[in-house]
XYZ file of C-alpha atoms in Angstrom:
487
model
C 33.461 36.453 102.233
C 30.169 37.922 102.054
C 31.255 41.287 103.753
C 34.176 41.243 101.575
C 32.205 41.323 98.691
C 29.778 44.125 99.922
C 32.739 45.875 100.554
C 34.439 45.801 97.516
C 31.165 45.323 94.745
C 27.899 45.741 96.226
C 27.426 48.935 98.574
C 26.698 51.598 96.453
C 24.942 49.638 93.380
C 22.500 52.059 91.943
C 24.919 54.632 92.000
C 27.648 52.389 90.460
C 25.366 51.101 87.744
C 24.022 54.596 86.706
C 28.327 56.276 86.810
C 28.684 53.327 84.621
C 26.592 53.742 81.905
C 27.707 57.268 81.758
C 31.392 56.405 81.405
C 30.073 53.411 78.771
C 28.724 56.384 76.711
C 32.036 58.363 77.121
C 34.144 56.034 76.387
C 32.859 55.646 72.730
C 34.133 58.793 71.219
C 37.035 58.463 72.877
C 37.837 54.744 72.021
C 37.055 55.577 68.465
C 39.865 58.936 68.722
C 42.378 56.659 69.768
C 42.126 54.176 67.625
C 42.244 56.686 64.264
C 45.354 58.040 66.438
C 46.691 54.371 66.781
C 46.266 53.980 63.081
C 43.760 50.868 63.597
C 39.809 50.180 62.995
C 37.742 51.753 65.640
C 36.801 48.575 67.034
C 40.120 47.838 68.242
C 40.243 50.516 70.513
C 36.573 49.696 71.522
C 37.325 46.098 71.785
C 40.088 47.231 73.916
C 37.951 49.617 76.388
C 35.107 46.962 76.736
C 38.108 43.904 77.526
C 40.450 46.132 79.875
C 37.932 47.726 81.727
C 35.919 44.083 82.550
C 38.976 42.545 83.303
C 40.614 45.579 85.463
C 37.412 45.484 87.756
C 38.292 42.431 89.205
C 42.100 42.448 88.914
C 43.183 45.698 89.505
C 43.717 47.521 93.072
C 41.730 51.033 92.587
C 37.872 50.613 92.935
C 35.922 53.258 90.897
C 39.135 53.782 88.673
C 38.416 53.435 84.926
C 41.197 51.578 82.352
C 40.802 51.670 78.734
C 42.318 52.465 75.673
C 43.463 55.837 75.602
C 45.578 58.348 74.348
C 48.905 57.908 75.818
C 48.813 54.494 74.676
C 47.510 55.076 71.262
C 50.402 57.730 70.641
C 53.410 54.797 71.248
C 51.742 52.208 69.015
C 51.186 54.777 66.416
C 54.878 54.213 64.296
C 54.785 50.221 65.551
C 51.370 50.069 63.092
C 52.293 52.659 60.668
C 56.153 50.190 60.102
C 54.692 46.807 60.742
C 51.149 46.190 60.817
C 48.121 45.625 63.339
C 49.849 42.043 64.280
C 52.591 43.504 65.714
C 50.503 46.031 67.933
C 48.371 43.133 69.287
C 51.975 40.970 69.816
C 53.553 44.249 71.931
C 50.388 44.891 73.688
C 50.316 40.920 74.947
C 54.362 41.793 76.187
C 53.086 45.182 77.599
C 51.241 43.232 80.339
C 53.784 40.528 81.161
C 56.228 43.408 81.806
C 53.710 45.240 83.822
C 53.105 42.064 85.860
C 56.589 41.609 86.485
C 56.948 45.363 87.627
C 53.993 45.125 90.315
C 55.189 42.122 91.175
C 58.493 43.938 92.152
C 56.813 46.228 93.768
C 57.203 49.175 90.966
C 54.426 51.395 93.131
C 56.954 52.015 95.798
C 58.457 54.382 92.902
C 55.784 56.712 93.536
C 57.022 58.265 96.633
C 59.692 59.728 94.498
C 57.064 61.834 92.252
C 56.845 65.391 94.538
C 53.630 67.206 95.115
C 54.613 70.323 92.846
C 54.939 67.160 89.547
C 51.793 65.695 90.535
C 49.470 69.345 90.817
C 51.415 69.593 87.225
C 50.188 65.962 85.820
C 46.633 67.083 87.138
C 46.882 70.504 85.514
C 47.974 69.373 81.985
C 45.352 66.440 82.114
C 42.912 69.370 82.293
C 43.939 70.992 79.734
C 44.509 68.189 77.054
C 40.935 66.617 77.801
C 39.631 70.239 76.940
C 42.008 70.563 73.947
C 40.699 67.413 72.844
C 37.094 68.580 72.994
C 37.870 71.638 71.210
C 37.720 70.264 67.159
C 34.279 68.660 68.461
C 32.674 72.599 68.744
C 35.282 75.226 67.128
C 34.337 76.216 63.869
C 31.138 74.273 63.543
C 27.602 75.608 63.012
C 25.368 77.430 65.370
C 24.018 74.644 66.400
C 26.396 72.804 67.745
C 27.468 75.850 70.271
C 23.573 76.045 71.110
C 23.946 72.157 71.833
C 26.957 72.505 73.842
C 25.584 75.492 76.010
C 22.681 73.474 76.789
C 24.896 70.532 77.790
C 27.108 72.489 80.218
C 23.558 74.328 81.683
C 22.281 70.522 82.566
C 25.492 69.652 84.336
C 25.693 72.913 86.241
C 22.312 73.136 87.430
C 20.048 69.815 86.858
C 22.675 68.135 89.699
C 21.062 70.777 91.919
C 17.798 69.461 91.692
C 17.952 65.937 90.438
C 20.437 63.293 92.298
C 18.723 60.331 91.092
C 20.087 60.345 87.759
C 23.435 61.708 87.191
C 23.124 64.787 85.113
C 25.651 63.495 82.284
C 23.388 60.256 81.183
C 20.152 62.946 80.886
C 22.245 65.003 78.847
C 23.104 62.382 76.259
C 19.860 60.718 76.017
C 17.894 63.710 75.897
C 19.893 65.642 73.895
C 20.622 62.435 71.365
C 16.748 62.100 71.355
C 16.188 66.090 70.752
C 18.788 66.575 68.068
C 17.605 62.861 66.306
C 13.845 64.426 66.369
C 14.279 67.537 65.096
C 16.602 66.659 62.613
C 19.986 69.093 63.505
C 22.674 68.529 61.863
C 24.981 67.963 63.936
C 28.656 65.860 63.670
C 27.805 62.759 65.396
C 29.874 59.522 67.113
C 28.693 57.781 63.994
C 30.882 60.474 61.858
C 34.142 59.398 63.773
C 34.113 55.476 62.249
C 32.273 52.411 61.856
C 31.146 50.456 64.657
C 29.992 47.173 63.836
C 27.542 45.044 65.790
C 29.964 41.935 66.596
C 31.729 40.612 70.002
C 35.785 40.237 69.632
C 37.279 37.071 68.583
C 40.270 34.839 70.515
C 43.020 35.064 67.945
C 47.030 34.893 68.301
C 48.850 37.264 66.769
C 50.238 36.323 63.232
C 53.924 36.987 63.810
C 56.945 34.962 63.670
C 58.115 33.550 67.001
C 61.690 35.050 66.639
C 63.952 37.022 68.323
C 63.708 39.171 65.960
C 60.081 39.776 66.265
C 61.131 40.371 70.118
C 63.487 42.930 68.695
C 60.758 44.897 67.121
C 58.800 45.267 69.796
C 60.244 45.105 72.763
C 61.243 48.807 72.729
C 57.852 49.559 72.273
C 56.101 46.895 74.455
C 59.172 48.612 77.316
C 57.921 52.355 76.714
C 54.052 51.569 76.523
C 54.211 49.262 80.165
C 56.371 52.739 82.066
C 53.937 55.085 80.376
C 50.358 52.660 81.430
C 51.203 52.457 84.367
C 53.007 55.926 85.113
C 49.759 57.201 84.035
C 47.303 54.184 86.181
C 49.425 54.845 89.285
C 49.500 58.973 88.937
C 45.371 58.455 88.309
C 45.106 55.790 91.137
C 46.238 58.647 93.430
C 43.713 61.044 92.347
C 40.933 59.170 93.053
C 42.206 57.947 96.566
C 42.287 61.701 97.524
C 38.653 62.364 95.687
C 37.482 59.272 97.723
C 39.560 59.673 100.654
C 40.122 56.023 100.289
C 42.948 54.285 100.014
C 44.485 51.973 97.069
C 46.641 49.177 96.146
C 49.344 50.358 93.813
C 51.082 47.118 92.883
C 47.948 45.289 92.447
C 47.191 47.888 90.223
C 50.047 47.422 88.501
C 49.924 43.648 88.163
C 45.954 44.027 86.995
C 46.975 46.650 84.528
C 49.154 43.523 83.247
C 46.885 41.022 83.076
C 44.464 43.391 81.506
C 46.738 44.274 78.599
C 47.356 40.395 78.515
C 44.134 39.025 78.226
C 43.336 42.196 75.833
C 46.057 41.477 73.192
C 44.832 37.941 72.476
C 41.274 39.164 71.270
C 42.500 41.905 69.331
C 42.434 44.730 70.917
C 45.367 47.902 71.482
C 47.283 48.238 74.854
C 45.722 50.582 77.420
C 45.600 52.120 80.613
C 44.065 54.320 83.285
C 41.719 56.858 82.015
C 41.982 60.224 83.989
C 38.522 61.786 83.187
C 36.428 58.670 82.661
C 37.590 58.309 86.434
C 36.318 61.737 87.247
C 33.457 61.611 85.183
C 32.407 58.086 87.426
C 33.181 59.696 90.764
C 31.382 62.690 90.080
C 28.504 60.680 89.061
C 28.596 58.752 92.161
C 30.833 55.509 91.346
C 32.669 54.090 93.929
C 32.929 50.381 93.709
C 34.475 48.036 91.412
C 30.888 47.280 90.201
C 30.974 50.693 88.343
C 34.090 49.872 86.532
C 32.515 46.397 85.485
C 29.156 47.817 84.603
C 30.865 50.214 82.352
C 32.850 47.567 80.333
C 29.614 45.512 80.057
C 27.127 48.596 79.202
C 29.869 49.348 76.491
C 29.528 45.996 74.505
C 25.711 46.331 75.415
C 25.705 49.464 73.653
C 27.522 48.261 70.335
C 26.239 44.847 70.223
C 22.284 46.466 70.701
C 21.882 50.092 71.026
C 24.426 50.875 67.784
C 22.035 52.563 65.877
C 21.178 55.086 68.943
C 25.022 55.017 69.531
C 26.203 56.465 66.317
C 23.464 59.008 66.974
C 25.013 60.736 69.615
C 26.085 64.574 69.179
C 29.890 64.701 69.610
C 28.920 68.685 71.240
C 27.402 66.866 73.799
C 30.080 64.305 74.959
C 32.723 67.470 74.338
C 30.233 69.213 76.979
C 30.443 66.977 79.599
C 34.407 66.126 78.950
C 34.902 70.237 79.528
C 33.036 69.620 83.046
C 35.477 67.374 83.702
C 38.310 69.473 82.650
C 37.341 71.909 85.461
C 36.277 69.893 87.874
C 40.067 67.863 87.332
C 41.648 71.446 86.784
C 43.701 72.541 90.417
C 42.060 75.799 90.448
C 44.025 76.764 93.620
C 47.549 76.225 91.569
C 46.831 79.507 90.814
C 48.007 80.707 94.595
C 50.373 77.719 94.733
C 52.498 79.459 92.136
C 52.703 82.487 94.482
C 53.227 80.658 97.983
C 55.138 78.179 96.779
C 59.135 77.993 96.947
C 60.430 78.870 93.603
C 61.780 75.603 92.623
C 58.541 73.667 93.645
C 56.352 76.435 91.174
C 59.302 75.950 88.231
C 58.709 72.176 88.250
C 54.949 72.587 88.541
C 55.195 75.023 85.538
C 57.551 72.945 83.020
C 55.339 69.612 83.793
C 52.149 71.104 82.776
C 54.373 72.871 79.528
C 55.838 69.490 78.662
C 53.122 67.486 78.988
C 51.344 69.863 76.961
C 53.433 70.565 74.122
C 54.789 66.583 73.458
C 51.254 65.651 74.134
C 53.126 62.900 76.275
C 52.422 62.748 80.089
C 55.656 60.525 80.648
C 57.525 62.840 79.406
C 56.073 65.503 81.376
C 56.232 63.712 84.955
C 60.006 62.559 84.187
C 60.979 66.003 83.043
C 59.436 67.072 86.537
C 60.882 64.293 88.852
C 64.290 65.299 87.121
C 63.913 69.023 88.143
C 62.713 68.385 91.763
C 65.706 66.291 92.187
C 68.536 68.728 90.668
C 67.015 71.497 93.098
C 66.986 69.229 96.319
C 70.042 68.316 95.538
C 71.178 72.045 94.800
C 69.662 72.661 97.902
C 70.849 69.831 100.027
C 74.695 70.732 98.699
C 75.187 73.576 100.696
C 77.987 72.859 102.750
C 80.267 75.117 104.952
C 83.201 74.893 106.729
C 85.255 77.442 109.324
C 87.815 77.218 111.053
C 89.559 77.740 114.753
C 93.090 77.833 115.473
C 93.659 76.630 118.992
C 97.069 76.089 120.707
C 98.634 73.092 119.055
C 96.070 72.495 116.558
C 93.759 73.768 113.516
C 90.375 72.942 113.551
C 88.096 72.594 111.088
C 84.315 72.322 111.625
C 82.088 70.479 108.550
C 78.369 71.700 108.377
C 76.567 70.421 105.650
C 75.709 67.091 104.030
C 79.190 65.727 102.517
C 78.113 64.090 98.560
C 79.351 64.427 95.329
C 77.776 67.818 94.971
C 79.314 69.220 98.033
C 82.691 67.567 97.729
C 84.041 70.879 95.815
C 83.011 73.241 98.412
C 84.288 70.919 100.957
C 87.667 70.594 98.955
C 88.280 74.380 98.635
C 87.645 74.926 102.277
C 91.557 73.651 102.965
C 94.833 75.438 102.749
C 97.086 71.996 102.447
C 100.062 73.738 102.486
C 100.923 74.375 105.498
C 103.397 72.117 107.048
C 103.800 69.722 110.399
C 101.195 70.825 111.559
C 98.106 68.859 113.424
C 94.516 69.142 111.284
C 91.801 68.604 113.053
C 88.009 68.345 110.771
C 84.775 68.162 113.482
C 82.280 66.743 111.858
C 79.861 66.970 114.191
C 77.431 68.964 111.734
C 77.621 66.703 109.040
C 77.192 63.746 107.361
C 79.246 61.410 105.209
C 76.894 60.082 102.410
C 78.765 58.667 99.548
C 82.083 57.585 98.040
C 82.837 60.713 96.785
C 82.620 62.066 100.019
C 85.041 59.288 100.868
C 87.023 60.256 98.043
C 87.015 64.228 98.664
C 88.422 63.276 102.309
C 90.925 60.789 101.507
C 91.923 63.942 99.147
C 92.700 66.476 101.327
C 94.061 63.816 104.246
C 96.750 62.696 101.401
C 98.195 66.372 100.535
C 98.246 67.079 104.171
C 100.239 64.425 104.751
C 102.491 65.003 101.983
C 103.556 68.255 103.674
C 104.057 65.751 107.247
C 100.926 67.144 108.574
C 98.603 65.033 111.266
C 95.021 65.034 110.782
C 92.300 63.342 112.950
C 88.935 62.823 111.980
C 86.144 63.509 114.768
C 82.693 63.053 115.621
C 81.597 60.635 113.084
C 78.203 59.071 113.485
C 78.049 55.533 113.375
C 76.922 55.222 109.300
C 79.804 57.888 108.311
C 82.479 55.705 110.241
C 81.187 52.911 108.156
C 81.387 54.126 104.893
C 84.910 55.576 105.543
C 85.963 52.302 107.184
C 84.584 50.538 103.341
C 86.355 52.903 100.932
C 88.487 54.837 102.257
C 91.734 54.262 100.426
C 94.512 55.635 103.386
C 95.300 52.450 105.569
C 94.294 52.712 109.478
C 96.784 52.251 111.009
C 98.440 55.382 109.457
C 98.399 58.654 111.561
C 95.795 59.995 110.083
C 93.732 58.557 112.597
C 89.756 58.063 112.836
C 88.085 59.023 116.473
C 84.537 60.221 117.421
């Protein structure tokens, strides 16, 4: 027990607690983004980071991994607030985790050995670049000042890390920098000019909705779309980490925490959420590797609001845009750049269109689907290509199958036969092939029927054991016909 907990809390504390006050101070802005996205008081969103990301550290499956509310999210519960109101958010969010509980319960991580390499360099790629496009109203078109800030930001992360490893570079940015600009007076836009932030804890509450199915009508759909999206985007981040680590994760503990995360969340108030991409980064790269690092930065975020909100609202937003651009590149798969030239065509197409997508709908479901979809038309493009020749021989025509027999391939395998040739004896060698489906099944039983209308013979041989069986099942031409079965 004691090892266990070493293990999984207590080997790498000062690190942990340091990563986790920096991703406490990032998560502000970004809580406070969301929840103007969502349509909601900042606090819900903050509410919601400081709940999730407690909770998450002990129930979900990915040490050092940061949950919160965040964009994705925000974006689906958008029209459910804008049509019904702030009850109904906090009603789908509480749904959002019983449905993600049910899916890791099923096992819904096994689903990621479908997602390809070429989608997943994509989902990386476009990350990147919306966490910088994100940043960009922060600096472009402000005053001097804030470039001057921002410069000096991204010169402490570059080169203070050289020389200092005590203290990871992003905290003495913000604190100095926040002390610096407060000192001299700079006008600069600030975490206070974003929204409120009040100095209270959440409160237990149940939504105020009717308990009806047609409350369950409402929002379901939504409740549905937010638990694929949370945890297409925890389970995609979950990876990432595992390879920065080189440690491995539970994916359907993840997925089950993720639900009792949202859960727990809904009932004091606060919007769904999920994995956070560069909070992650940002508490690697500082040095977090534990699930104390997650916890400290849910509890360092309500210590902030609760005590330090007057230093909070203080902070220059060029400063937190500064260190969320260091994360862009450091998230950014700089060698994508000779994947795109190495890489088979299809696998660079796919890679392109997720990052486009995901970019341009501002919706990383959308993306990663789009890209799954594309990977598998192509396999299966390439997969189809089936051939058959053919030897005449003294009493018989043979035809040899080489190829992988589906319902793409049936038409190729179809066209292959003249079936009008008469009393004669057909034989088809698949020796070089493989009998997957039932239109396979179908495309056979095809061409054995017109042969046999013209009193033709045909024998079937060397099946492997799984094509006899699926002939045996659905083939529609009786057995004991001449159109006999060997191998």
């Amino acid at each position: 027990m004691v090892e266990r907990l070493k293990r999984n809390w207590f080997f790498n504390v000062r690190a942990d607690i340091l990563s986790g006050m920096v991703v406490a101070l990032a998560l502000i802005p970004e809580a406070i983004a969301f929840s103007l996205i969502a349509g909601v008081s900042p606090m819900v969103g903050l509410y919601a980071s400081f709940c999730i990301a407690i909770i998450i550290s002990f129930a979900g499956g990915r040490p050092a991994m940061i949950s919160a509310a965040t964009g994705a999210m925000a974006l689906v519960l958008a029209p459910l607030v804008r049509d019904h109101g702030i009850e109904y958010m906090i009603a789908a969010t509480i749904l959002t985790g019983v449905i993600q509980f049910l899916l890791g319960t099923f096992k819904v991580a096994r689903l990621m050995k479908f997602i390809p390499r070429a989608v997943m360099i994509g989902f990386v790629n476009s990350l990147a670049i919306l966490i910088f496009m994100a940043q960009v109203p922060y600096f472009l078109g402000k005053s001097v000042m804030t470039f001057v800030f921002l410069g000096i930001t991204l010169l402490i992360l570059i080169f203070v890390p050289r020389y200092v490893k005590v203290v990871p570079a992003p905290l003495i940015a913000i604190v100095v920098l926040t002390i610096v600009s407060t000192v001299a007076g700079v006008h600069l836009q600030t975490v206070g000019d974003m929204g409120t932030i009040t100095k209270t804890l959440p409160n237990l509450l149940f939504p105020d909705v009717p308990l009806t199915l047609h409350t369950l009508q409402i929002i379901l759909p939504y409740s549905f779309a937010l638990a694929l999206v949370g945890l297409l985007e925890s389970l995609l981040t979950s990876s990432i980490i595992d390879d920065m680590t080189d440690t491995e994760s539970d994916k359907n503990r993840e997925a089950r925490g993720q639900g009792i995360a949202n859960f727990i969340n809904g009932f004091f108030g606060g919007m769904a959420g999920c994995a956070m991409i560069g909070q992650s980064v940002i508490n690697v790269k500082s040095g977090g590797r534990s699930r104390l690092s997650t916890l400290v930065a849910g509890l360092f975020l309500m210590f902030l609001i609760l005590v330090l909100g007057d230093f909070v609202v203080l902070m220059p937003m060029p400063v937190l845009a500064g260190i969320m651009i260091m994360v862009c590149v450091g998230t950014f798969d700089w060698t994508s750049f000779r994947y795109l030239g190495k890489a088979p065509r299809g696998d660079a197409f796919v890679m392109l269109m997720t990052v486009i997508i995901v970019v341009a709908t501002h919706d990383l479901s959308k993306g990663v689907i789009a890209g799954v979809i594309l990977s598998s038309i192509f396999f299966v493009a390439k997969v189809s290509k089936l051939t058959v020749t053919s030897e005449k021989k003294e009493n018989e025509q043979v035809f040899y199958v080489k190829g992988q027999l589906f319902f793409a391939s049936t038409q190729s395998f179809e066209k292959a036969f003249d079936t009008y040739v008469q009393e004669q004896h057909i034989v088809i060698d698949f020796s070089d092939s493989h009998i997957w489906d039932d239109s396979a099944v179908g495309a056979i039983d095809k061409i054995r029927l017109k042969y046999a209308e013209n009193h033709n013979e045909v024998t079937l041989i060397s099946l492997n054991e799984s094509s006899q069986k699926i002939l045996h099942q659905l083939a529609v031409i009786p057995e004991n016909t001449a159109n006999s079965v060997s191998s």
